[in-house]
């Protein structure tokens, strides 16, 4: 049996995995919920400006949003984590702009900006992961993290 305390851990790798799983699963869950509205009524977050401009109903638009969120989450969880994290970041910033134009939900807009920063951090950590800097027992091109 492996003793977890004796196994060296790279804090950057742990951060990468935490962000990868959180920013992968989160969009999938909320994307699926766009079809069921169990977490919330998602259409209430759609800006009145957007509802005037959109040529489709709010429900249809939110379900389309759900598909994009599911795909973004799948990308983050796949080997294309960096691309997926950039997509999640851009998507969250677009959601924040939409929330600001509602004239309310400023707290949620701020939260989405903060999560977008986490997605950006994941994209940057993914560069290191792709270069094998974060993975233990793999020859890395640089010694960013030294063992204790």
CSV table of N, CA, C and O in Angstrom, one decimal, residues 41-121:
chain,number,residue,atom,x,y,z
A,41,UNK,N,-33.7,29.3,-12.5
A,41,UNK,CA,-34.3,29.7,-13.8
A,41,UNK,C,-33.3,30.5,-14.6
A,41,UNK,O,-33.2,31.7,-14.3
A,42,UNK,N,-32.6,29.9,-15.5
A,42,UNK,CA,-31.4,30.5,-16.1
A,42,UNK,C,-31.8,31.7,-17.0
A,42,UNK,O,-31.1,32.7,-17.1
A,43,UNK,N,-33.0,31.7,-17.5
A,43,UNK,CA,-33.5,32.8,-18.4
A,43,UNK,C,-33.6,34.1,-17.7
A,43,UNK,O,-33.5,35.2,-18.3
A,44,UNK,N,-33.8,34.1,-16.4
A,44,UNK,CA,-33.9,35.3,-15.6
A,44,UNK,C,-32.6,36.1,-15.6
A,44,UNK,O,-32.5,37.3,-15.4
A,45,UNK,N,-31.4,35.4,-15.9
A,45,UNK,CA,-30.1,36.1,-16.0
A,45,UNK,C,-29.8,36.7,-17.4
A,45,UNK,O,-28.8,37.3,-17.6
A,46,UNK,N,-30.7,36.5,-18.3
A,46,UNK,CA,-30.5,37.0,-19.7
A,46,UNK,C,-30.9,38.5,-19.7
A,46,UNK,O,-32.0,38.8,-19.3
A,47,UNK,N,-30.0,39.3,-20.2
A,47,UNK,CA,-30.2,40.7,-20.2
A,47,UNK,C,-31.5,41.1,-21.1
A,47,UNK,O,-31.7,40.5,-22.1
A,48,UNK,N,-32.3,42.1,-20.7
A,48,UNK,CA,-33.4,42.5,-21.5
A,48,UNK,C,-32.9,43.0,-22.9
A,48,UNK,O,-33.5,42.9,-23.9
A,49,UNK,N,-31.7,43.6,-22.9
A,49,UNK,CA,-31.0,44.0,-24.1
A,49,UNK,C,-30.8,42.8,-25.1
A,49,UNK,O,-31.1,42.9,-26.3
A,50,UNK,N,-30.4,41.7,-24.5
A,50,UNK,CA,-30.1,40.5,-25.3
A,50,UNK,C,-31.5,39.9,-25.8
A,50,UNK,O,-31.5,39.5,-26.9
A,51,UNK,N,-32.5,39.9,-25.0
A,51,UNK,CA,-33.8,39.4,-25.4
A,51,UNK,C,-34.4,40.2,-26.5
A,51,UNK,O,-35.1,39.6,-27.4
A,52,UNK,N,-34.1,41.5,-26.6
A,52,UNK,CA,-34.6,42.3,-27.7
A,52,UNK,C,-33.8,42.0,-29.0
A,52,UNK,O,-34.4,42.0,-30.1
A,53,UNK,N,-32.5,41.7,-28.9
A,53,UNK,CA,-31.7,41.5,-30.1
A,53,UNK,C,-31.8,40.1,-30.6
A,53,UNK,O,-31.8,39.9,-31.8
A,54,UNK,N,-32.0,39.1,-29.7
A,54,UNK,CA,-32.0,37.7,-30.1
A,54,UNK,C,-33.2,37.4,-31.0
A,54,UNK,O,-34.3,37.7,-30.7
A,55,UNK,N,-32.9,36.6,-32.1
A,55,UNK,CA,-34.1,36.2,-33.0
A,55,UNK,C,-34.8,35.0,-32.5
A,55,UNK,O,-35.6,34.4,-33.2
A,56,UNK,N,-34.4,34.4,-31.3
A,56,UNK,CA,-35.0,33.2,-30.7
A,56,UNK,C,-35.5,33.5,-29.3
A,56,UNK,O,-35.1,34.5,-28.7
A,57,UNK,N,-36.2,32.5,-28.8
A,57,UNK,CA,-36.7,32.7,-27.4
A,57,UNK,C,-35.6,32.6,-26.4
A,57,UNK,O,-34.5,32.0,-26.7
A,58,UNK,N,-35.8,33.1,-25.2
A,58,UNK,CA,-34.8,33.0,-24.2
A,58,UNK,C,-34.5,31.6,-23.8
A,58,UNK,O,-33.4,31.2,-23.6
A,59,UNK,N,-35.5,30.7,-23.8
A,59,UNK,CA,-35.3,29.3,-23.5
A,59,UNK,C,-34.5,28.6,-24.5
A,59,UNK,O,-33.5,27.9,-24.2
A,60,UNK,N,-34.7,28.9,-25.8
A,60,UNK,CA,-33.9,28.3,-26.9
A,60,UNK,C,-32.5,28.8,-26.8
A,60,UNK,O,-31.5,28.0,-26.9
A,61,UNK,N,-32.3,30.0,-26.5
A,61,UNK,CA,-31.0,30.6,-26.4
A,61,UNK,C,-30.2,30.0,-25.2
A,61,UNK,O,-29.0,29.6,-25.4
A,62,UNK,N,-30.9,29.9,-24.1
A,62,UNK,CA,-30.2,29.3,-22.9
A,62,UNK,C,-29.9,27.8,-23.1
A,62,UNK,O,-28.8,27.4,-22.6
A,63,UNK,N,-30.6,27.1,-23.9
A,63,UNK,CA,-30.3,25.7,-24.2
A,63,UNK,C,-29.1,25.7,-25.1
A,63,UNK,O,-28.3,24.8,-25.0
A,64,UNK,N,-29.0,26.6,-26.0
A,64,UNK,CA,-27.8,26.7,-26.9
A,64,UNK,C,-26.6,27.1,-26.0
A,64,UNK,O,-25.5,26.5,-26.2
A,65,UNK,N,-26.8,28.0,-25.1
A,65,UNK,CA,-25.7,28.3,-24.2
A,65,UNK,C,-25.3,27.0,-23.4
A,65,UNK,O,-24.1,26.8,-23.2
A,66,UNK,N,-26.2,26.2,-23.0
A,66,UNK,CA,-25.9,25.0,-22.3
A,66,UNK,C,-25.0,24.0,-23.2
A,66,UNK,O,-24.1,23.4,-22.7
A,67,UNK,N,-25.3,23.9,-24.5
A,67,UNK,CA,-24.5,23.1,-25.3
A,67,UNK,C,-23.1,23.6,-25.4
A,67,UNK,O,-22.1,22.8,-25.3
A,68,UNK,N,-22.9,24.9,-25.5
A,68,UNK,CA,-21.6,25.5,-25.5
A,68,UNK,C,-20.8,25.2,-24.2
A,68,UNK,O,-19.7,24.9,-24.2
A,69,UNK,N,-21.5,25.4,-23.1
A,69,UNK,CA,-20.9,25.1,-21.8
A,69,UNK,C,-20.5,23.6,-21.6
A,69,UNK,O,-19.4,23.4,-21.1
A,70,UNK,N,-21.4,22.7,-22.1
A,70,UNK,CA,-21.0,21.3,-22.0
A,70,UNK,C,-19.8,21.0,-22.9
A,70,UNK,O,-18.8,20.3,-22.4
A,71,UNK,N,-19.7,21.6,-24.1
A,71,UNK,CA,-18.5,21.4,-24.9
A,71,UNK,C,-17.3,22.0,-24.3
A,71,UNK,O,-16.2,21.3,-24.4
A,72,UNK,N,-17.4,23.1,-23.7
A,72,UNK,CA,-16.3,23.8,-23.1
A,72,UNK,C,-15.8,22.9,-21.9
A,72,UNK,O,-14.5,22.7,-21.8
A,73,UNK,N,-16.7,22.4,-21.1
A,73,UNK,CA,-16.3,21.5,-20.0
A,73,UNK,C,-15.6,20.3,-20.5
A,73,UNK,O,-14.6,19.8,-19.9
A,74,UNK,N,-16.1,19.7,-21.5
A,74,UNK,CA,-15.5,18.5,-22.1
A,74,UNK,C,-14.1,18.8,-22.6
A,74,UNK,O,-13.1,18.0,-22.4
A,75,UNK,N,-13.9,19.9,-23.3
A,75,UNK,CA,-12.6,20.3,-23.7
A,75,UNK,C,-11.6,20.5,-22.6
A,75,UNK,O,-10.5,20.0,-22.6
A,76,UNK,N,-12.1,21.1,-21.5
A,76,UNK,CA,-11.2,21.3,-20.3
A,76,UNK,C,-10.8,19.9,-19.7
A,76,UNK,O,-9.6,19.7,-19.4
A,77,UNK,N,-11.7,19.0,-19.7
A,77,UNK,CA,-11.4,17.6,-19.1
A,77,UNK,C,-10.6,16.7,-20.1
A,77,UNK,O,-10.1,15.7,-19.7
A,78,UNK,N,-10.5,17.1,-21.3
A,78,UNK,CA,-9.8,16.3,-22.3
A,78,UNK,C,-8.3,16.7,-22.4
A,78,UNK,O,-7.8,17.4,-21.5
A,79,UNK,N,-7.7,16.2,-23.4
A,79,UNK,CA,-6.3,16.6,-23.6
A,79,UNK,C,-6.1,18.0,-24.1
A,79,UNK,O,-5.0,18.5,-24.2
A,80,UNK,N,-7.2,18.7,-24.4
A,80,UNK,CA,-7.2,20.1,-24.9
A,80,UNK,C,-7.5,21.0,-23.8
A,80,UNK,O,-8.3,22.0,-24.0
A,81,UNK,N,-7.0,20.8,-22.6
A,81,UNK,CA,-7.3,21.6,-21.5
A,81,UNK,C,-7.0,23.1,-21.7
A,81,UNK,O,-7.8,24.0,-21.3
A,82,UNK,N,-5.9,23.4,-22.3
A,82,UNK,CA,-5.5,24.8,-22.5
A,82,UNK,C,-6.6,25.5,-23.4
A,82,UNK,O,-7.0,26.6,-23.0
A,83,UNK,N,-6.9,24.9,-24.5
A,83,UNK,CA,-7.9,25.5,-25.4
A,83,UNK,C,-9.3,25.7,-24.7
A,83,UNK,O,-9.9,26.7,-24.7
A,84,UNK,N,-9.7,24.6,-24.0
A,84,UNK,CA,-10.9,24.6,-23.2
A,84,UNK,C,-10.9,25.7,-22.2
A,84,UNK,O,-12.0,26.4,-22.0
A,85,UNK,N,-9.8,25.9,-21.5
A,85,UNK,CA,-9.8,26.9,-20.4
A,85,UNK,C,-9.9,28.3,-21.0
A,85,UNK,O,-10.5,29.2,-20.4
A,86,UNK,N,-9.3,28.5,-22.1
A,86,UNK,CA,-9.4,29.8,-22.8
A,86,UNK,C,-10.9,30.1,-23.2
A,86,UNK,O,-11.4,31.2,-23.0
A,87,UNK,N,-11.5,29.0,-23.7
A,87,UNK,CA,-13.0,29.1,-24.0
A,87,UNK,C,-13.8,29.4,-22.8
A,87,UNK,O,-14.7,30.3,-22.8
A,88,UNK,N,-13.6,28.7,-21.7
A,88,UNK,CA,-14.3,28.9,-20.5
A,88,UNK,C,-14.1,30.3,-20.0
A,88,UNK,O,-15.0,31.0,-19.6
A,89,UNK,N,-12.8,30.8,-20.1
A,89,UNK,CA,-12.5,32.2,-19.6
A,89,UNK,C,-13.3,33.2,-20.4
A,89,UNK,O,-14.0,34.1,-19.9
A,90,UNK,N,-13.3,33.1,-21.8
A,90,UNK,CA,-14.0,34.0,-22.6
A,90,UNK,C,-15.5,33.9,-22.4
A,90,UNK,O,-16.2,35.0,-22.4
A,91,UNK,N,-16.0,32.7,-22.2
A,91,UNK,CA,-17.4,32.5,-22.0
A,91,UNK,C,-17.9,33.2,-20.7
A,91,UNK,O,-18.9,33.9,-20.7
A,92,UNK,N,-17.1,33.0,-19.7
A,92,UNK,CA,-17.4,33.6,-18.4
A,92,UNK,C,-17.4,35.2,-18.5
A,92,UNK,O,-18.2,35.8,-17.8
A,93,UNK,N,-16.4,35.7,-19.2
A,93,UNK,CA,-16.4,37.2,-19.3
A,93,UNK,C,-17.6,37.7,-20.1
A,93,UNK,O,-18.1,38.7,-19.8
A,94,UNK,N,-18.0,36.9,-21.1
A,94,UNK,CA,-19.2,37.3,-21.9
A,94,UNK,C,-20.5,37.2,-21.0
A,94,UNK,O,-21.3,38.1,-21.0
A,95,UNK,N,-20.5,36.2,-20.1
A,95,UNK,CA,-21.6,36.1,-19.2
A,95,UNK,C,-21.6,37.3,-18.2
A,95,UNK,O,-22.7,37.9,-17.9
A,96,UNK,N,-20.4,37.7,-17.8
A,96,UNK,CA,-20.3,38.8,-16.8
A,96,UNK,C,-20.8,40.1,-17.5
A,96,UNK,O,-21.5,40.9,-16.9
A,97,UNK,N,-20.5,40.3,-18.8
A,97,UNK,CA,-20.9,41.5,-19.5
A,97,UNK,C,-22.5,41.5,-19.6
A,97,UNK,O,-23.1,42.5,-19.4
A,98,UNK,N,-23.0,40.3,-19.9
A,98,UNK,CA,-24.5,40.1,-20.0
A,98,UNK,C,-25.1,40.5,-18.7
A,98,UNK,O,-26.1,41.2,-18.6
A,99,UNK,N,-24.5,40.0,-17.6
A,99,UNK,CA,-25.1,40.3,-16.3
A,99,UNK,C,-25.0,41.8,-15.9
A,99,UNK,O,-26.0,42.3,-15.3
A,100,UNK,N,-23.9,42.4,-16.3
A,100,UNK,CA,-23.8,43.9,-16.1
A,100,UNK,C,-24.9,44.6,-16.8
A,100,UNK,O,-25.4,45.6,-16.3
A,101,UNK,N,-25.3,44.2,-18.0
A,101,UNK,CA,-26.3,44.9,-18.8
A,101,UNK,C,-27.7,44.7,-18.3
A,101,UNK,O,-28.6,45.3,-18.7
A,102,UNK,N,-27.9,43.8,-17.3
A,102,UNK,CA,-29.2,43.6,-16.7
A,102,UNK,C,-29.6,44.7,-15.8
A,102,UNK,O,-30.7,44.9,-15.4
A,103,UNK,N,-28.5,45.4,-15.3
A,103,UNK,CA,-28.8,46.4,-14.3
A,103,UNK,C,-28.8,45.9,-12.9
A,103,UNK,O,-29.1,46.6,-11.9
A,104,UNK,N,-28.6,44.6,-12.7
A,104,UNK,CA,-28.5,43.9,-11.4
A,104,UNK,C,-27.6,42.8,-11.5
A,104,UNK,O,-26.8,42.7,-12.5
A,105,UNK,N,-27.5,41.9,-10.6
A,105,UNK,CA,-26.6,40.7,-10.6
A,105,UNK,C,-25.1,41.1,-10.7
A,105,UNK,O,-24.3,40.4,-11.2
A,106,UNK,N,-24.8,42.3,-10.2
A,106,UNK,CA,-23.4,42.7,-10.2
A,106,UNK,C,-22.5,41.7,-9.4
A,106,UNK,O,-21.3,41.5,-9.8
A,107,UNK,N,-23.0,41.2,-8.3
A,107,UNK,CA,-22.3,40.2,-7.5
A,107,UNK,C,-21.9,39.0,-8.4
A,107,UNK,O,-20.8,38.4,-8.3
A,108,UNK,N,-22.9,38.5,-9.1
A,108,UNK,CA,-22.7,37.3,-10.0
A,108,UNK,C,-21.7,37.7,-11.1
A,108,UNK,O,-20.9,36.8,-11.5
A,109,UNK,N,-21.8,38.9,-11.6
A,109,UNK,CA,-20.8,39.3,-12.7
A,109,UNK,C,-19.4,39.3,-12.1
A,109,UNK,O,-18.5,38.8,-12.8
A,110,UNK,N,-19.2,39.8,-10.9
A,110,UNK,CA,-17.9,39.8,-10.3
A,110,UNK,C,-17.4,38.4,-10.0
A,110,UNK,O,-16.3,38.0,-10.3
A,111,UNK,N,-18.3,37.5,-9.6
A,111,UNK,CA,-17.9,36.1,-9.4
A,111,UNK,C,-17.5,35.4,-10.7
A,111,UNK,O,-16.5,34.7,-10.7
A,112,UNK,N,-18.2,35.7,-11.8
A,112,UNK,CA,-17.8,35.1,-13.1
A,112,UNK,C,-16.5,35.7,-13.5
A,112,UNK,O,-15.7,34.9,-14.2
A,113,UNK,N,-16.2,36.9,-13.3
A,113,UNK,CA,-14.8,37.5,-13.6
A,113,UNK,C,-13.8,36.7,-12.8
A,113,UNK,O,-12.7,36.4,-13.3
A,114,UNK,N,-14.0,36.5,-11.5
A,114,UNK,CA,-13.1,35.8,-10.7
A,114,UNK,C,-12.8,34.3,-11.2
A,114,UNK,O,-11.7,33.9,-11.2
A,115,UNK,N,-13.9,33.7,-11.6
A,115,UNK,CA,-13.8,32.3,-12.1
A,115,UNK,C,-13.0,32.3,-13.4
A,115,UNK,O,-12.2,31.4,-13.7
A,116,UNK,N,-13.3,33.4,-14.2
A,116,UNK,CA,-12.5,33.5,-15.5
A,116,UNK,C,-11.0,33.7,-15.2
A,116,UNK,O,-10.2,33.1,-16.0
A,117,UNK,N,-10.7,34.3,-14.2
A,117,UNK,CA,-9.3,34.4,-13.8
A,117,UNK,C,-8.7,33.0,-13.5
A,117,UNK,O,-7.6,32.7,-13.8
A,118,UNK,N,-9.5,32.2,-12.8
A,118,UNK,CA,-9.1,30.8,-12.5
A,118,UNK,C,-8.9,30.1,-13.8
A,118,UNK,O,-8.0,29.3,-13.9
A,119,UNK,N,-9.8,30.3,-14.8
A,119,UNK,CA,-9.7,29.6,-16.1
A,119,UNK,C,-8.4,30.1,-16.8
A,119,UNK,O,-7.7,29.2,-17.4
A,120,UNK,N,-8.0,31.3,-16.7
A,120,UNK,CA,-6.8,31.8,-17.3
A,120,UNK,C,-5.6,31.2,-16.6
A,120,UNK,O,-4.6,30.8,-17.2
A,121,UNK,N,-5.7,31.1,-15.2
A,121,UNK,CA,-4.6,30.4,-14.5
A,121,UNK,C,-4.4,29.0,-15.0
A,121,UNK,O,-3.3,28.5,-15.1
